[in-house]
Coordinates of C-alpha atoms in Angstrom, one line a residue:
W7 CA 87.5 111.1 183.9
E8 CA 84.3 111.2 185.4
H9 CA 82.4 110.8 182.4
H10 CA 81.7 107.4 180.9
E11 CA 80.3 106.8 176.9
K12 CA 77.8 104.1 177.0
V13 CA 77.6 101.9 173.5
E14 CA 74.1 101.7 172.6
K15 CA 73.2 97.8 172.0
H16 CA 72.3 96.7 168.3
S17 CA 68.5 96.2 167.5
S18 CA 69.1 92.5 167.7
Q19 CA 70.7 92.5 171.3
L20 CA 67.5 95.0 172.5
D21 CA 64.9 92.5 170.9
A22 CA 65.8 88.4 171.4
S23 CA 62.4 88.1 168.8
K24 CA 64.5 89.6 165.8
G25 CA 67.7 88.9 164.1
F26 CA 69.6 85.3 163.4
G27 CA 68.4 83.7 165.7
G28 CA 66.2 84.1 169.1
K29 CA 62.8 83.8 169.7
F30 CA 61.5 83.4 166.2
G31 CA 64.6 82.3 164.5
V32 CA 65.7 83.6 160.9
Q33 CA 63.5 86.5 159.8
K34 CA 62.2 84.8 156.8
D35 CA 61.8 88.1 155.0
R36 CA 65.5 89.1 154.4
V37 CA 66.6 85.7 154.0
D38 CA 68.0 84.8 150.3
K39 CA 66.5 82.9 148.1
S40 CA 69.1 80.6 147.8
A41 CA 69.8 80.1 151.3
L42 CA 67.4 77.0 152.3
G43 CA 67.6 74.1 154.4
W44 CA 68.0 70.7 154.6
E45 CA 64.2 70.2 154.7
H46 CA 63.9 71.6 150.9
H47 CA 63.2 69.6 147.9
E48 CA 63.3 71.3 144.8
K49 CA 61.2 70.2 141.5
V50 CA 62.7 70.4 138.3
D51 CA 59.9 71.2 135.6
K52 CA 59.3 68.8 132.7
H53 CA 60.2 69.6 129.8
E54 CA 57.6 71.0 126.8
S55 CA 57.6 67.7 125.2
Q56 CA 57.2 66.0 128.2
K57 CA 54.0 68.1 129.6
D58 CA 52.2 67.9 126.1
Y59 CA 52.7 65.0 123.9
S60 CA 50.5 65.9 121.0
V61 CA 54.2 68.2 120.4
G62 CA 57.8 66.5 119.9
F63 CA 59.8 63.4 118.1
G64 CA 56.7 61.4 118.3
G65 CA 53.5 61.1 120.7
K66 CA 49.6 62.1 119.5
F67 CA 50.7 63.6 115.9
G68 CA 54.6 62.2 115.4
V69 CA 57.1 64.5 114.4
Q70 CA 56.5 68.0 114.6
K71 CA 56.4 69.3 110.3
D72 CA 57.4 73.1 110.9
R73 CA 60.3 72.3 112.5
V74 CA 61.6 69.6 110.2
D75 CA 64.9 70.0 108.2
K76 CA 64.0 70.0 104.1
S77 CA 66.6 67.4 103.1
A78 CA 65.3 65.0 106.0
V79 CA 62.8 63.0 104.1
G80 CA 61.3 59.9 103.8
W81 CA 61.7 56.5 101.7
D82 CA 58.6 57.5 99.9
H83 CA 59.4 60.2 99.1
H84 CA 60.6 61.0 94.9
E85 CA 61.8 64.1 94.3
T86 CA 61.6 65.7 91.0
V87 CA 63.1 68.4 89.5
Q88 CA 62.0 71.5 87.9
K89 CA 62.1 72.8 84.2
H90 CA 63.7 75.0 83.0
S91 CA 62.0 78.4 81.5
S92 CA 62.8 77.7 78.2
Q93 CA 61.2 74.5 78.7
L94 CA 58.4 75.4 80.4
D95 CA 57.7 78.6 78.0
A96 CA 57.9 77.7 74.1
S97 CA 57.8 81.3 73.1
K98 CA 60.9 81.9 75.0
G99 CA 64.4 80.4 74.3
F100 CA 66.8 79.6 71.0
G101 CA 63.7 78.3 68.9
G102 CA 59.8 78.0 69.4
K103 CA 57.4 80.0 68.7
F104 CA 59.2 83.2 67.7
G105 CA 62.7 81.9 67.1
V106 CA 65.9 83.7 69.2
E107 CA 64.8 85.8 71.7
K108 CA 66.5 89.7 70.2
D109 CA 67.3 90.9 73.6
R110 CA 69.5 88.5 75.1
K111 CA 71.5 88.1 71.5
D112 CA 75.0 88.4 71.1
N113 CA 76.8 92.0 68.9
C114 CA 78.7 89.6 67.2
A115 CA 76.8 87.0 66.5
K116 CA 75.3 88.1 63.0
R117 CA 73.4 86.0 60.2
W118 CA 74.7 85.8 56.4
E119 CA 71.9 88.4 55.8
D120 CA 72.9 91.0 58.3
R121 CA 76.3 91.7 57.0
D122 CA 77.0 95.0 55.6
N123 CA 77.3 96.2 52.2
D124 CA 80.3 98.6 53.3
D125 CA 82.2 95.7 54.0
D126 CA 83.1 95.4 49.7
D127 CA 83.7 99.3 49.6
D128 CA 86.1 99.3 51.9
N129 CA 87.9 96.7 49.9
K130 CA 87.7 98.4 47.1
N131 CA 88.5 101.4 48.2
K132 CA 92.2 100.0 49.8
Q133 CA 94.9 101.4 48.0
K134 CA 97.5 98.9 46.7
T135 CA 101.3 100.4 47.7
E136 CA 103.4 101.5 44.9
I137 CA 106.3 99.4 44.3
I138 CA 109.2 101.2 42.6
K139 CA 112.0 99.5 41.3
G140 CA 115.8 99.9 42.4
D141 CA 114.7 100.7 45.5
A142 CA 116.8 98.3 46.9
K143 CA 119.7 100.3 45.6
S144 CA 118.6 103.8 47.4
L145 CA 118.5 101.9 50.4
A146 CA 121.5 100.5 50.1
S147 CA 123.5 103.6 49.4
K148 CA 121.6 105.2 52.2
F149 CA 123.6 102.4 54.4
E150 CA 126.8 103.4 52.6
N151 CA 126.2 107.3 53.5
L152 CA 125.4 106.5 57.4
A153 CA 128.6 103.9 58.0
K154 CA 130.6 107.1 56.3
Q155 CA 128.9 109.7 58.8
D156 CA 129.9 107.0 62.1
D157 CA 133.6 107.3 60.8
N158 CA 133.2 111.3 60.2
V159 CA 132.0 111.2 63.9
A160 CA 134.6 109.0 65.3
R161 CA 137.8 110.9 63.3
E162 CA 136.2 113.7 64.7
K163 CA 136.2 112.6 68.5
I164 CA 139.8 111.3 68.2
Q165 CA 140.9 114.4 67.0
R166 CA 139.1 115.9 70.1
E167 CA 141.2 113.9 72.7
R168 CA 144.2 114.6 71.0
Q169 CA 143.8 118.1 71.2
K170 CA 142.9 118.0 74.5
R171 CA 146.0 115.6 75.9
I172 CA 148.3 117.7 74.3
E173 CA 146.9 120.9 76.2
Q174 CA 147.0 118.9 79.4
E175 CA 150.7 117.7 78.7
A176 CA 151.7 121.8 77.8
H177 CA 150.1 122.4 81.3
E178 CA 151.6 120.1 83.4
K179 CA 155.3 121.2 81.6
E180 CA 154.2 124.6 83.1
L181 CA 153.6 123.2 86.5
N182 CA 156.7 121.6 86.3
K183 CA 159.1 124.7 85.4
D184 CA 157.2 126.7 88.1
R185 CA 158.4 123.7 90.6
V186 CA 161.7 123.5 89.4
V187 CA 162.3 127.2 89.6
F188 CA 160.9 127.0 93.6
E189 CA 162.9 124.2 93.8
S190 CA 165.9 125.8 93.2
E191 CA 165.0 129.1 94.8
A192 CA 164.3 127.2 97.9
R193 CA 168.1 125.6 97.6
E194 CA 170.1 128.6 97.2
E195 CA 168.4 130.1 100.4
E196 CA 169.7 127.5 102.1

């Protein structure tokens, strides 16, 4: 209990010339740049157009030509439409010096003189279909034969169905006989 710890004072408490107050006031080297007093008056810089009158929308030289929109033209402007390449050079296009341009021509667009003689040969070589008399009678007989075959198939199918039904009924009778015999034996035992 005899020992007493002494807390040392802060540097601002020891030297009154340092810190936020005291002999010299606020330390100037540690002040925030935005923390200004009431006596401070901020000066706003002028815009470029206010500094140099040769630049901007008016002034010495007028509107700046390098920043003007291309569509913003005066009343004295007269637009001229550029001619098409076929109008400028007479050697190109559909007519003119050399006629039609061969590299841009459609493959289907042919002249009468360019027609191949192969077409005529193809027409000559085509075989005519032979017409046989009495062909209608043979067609009728084919259809009649098909109808007869369909009838035969239907008859065979009906016969198979009948046979299945007869076999099924016979099988059911056998089962019923066994059941009747079994029931009669069960009654006798009682």
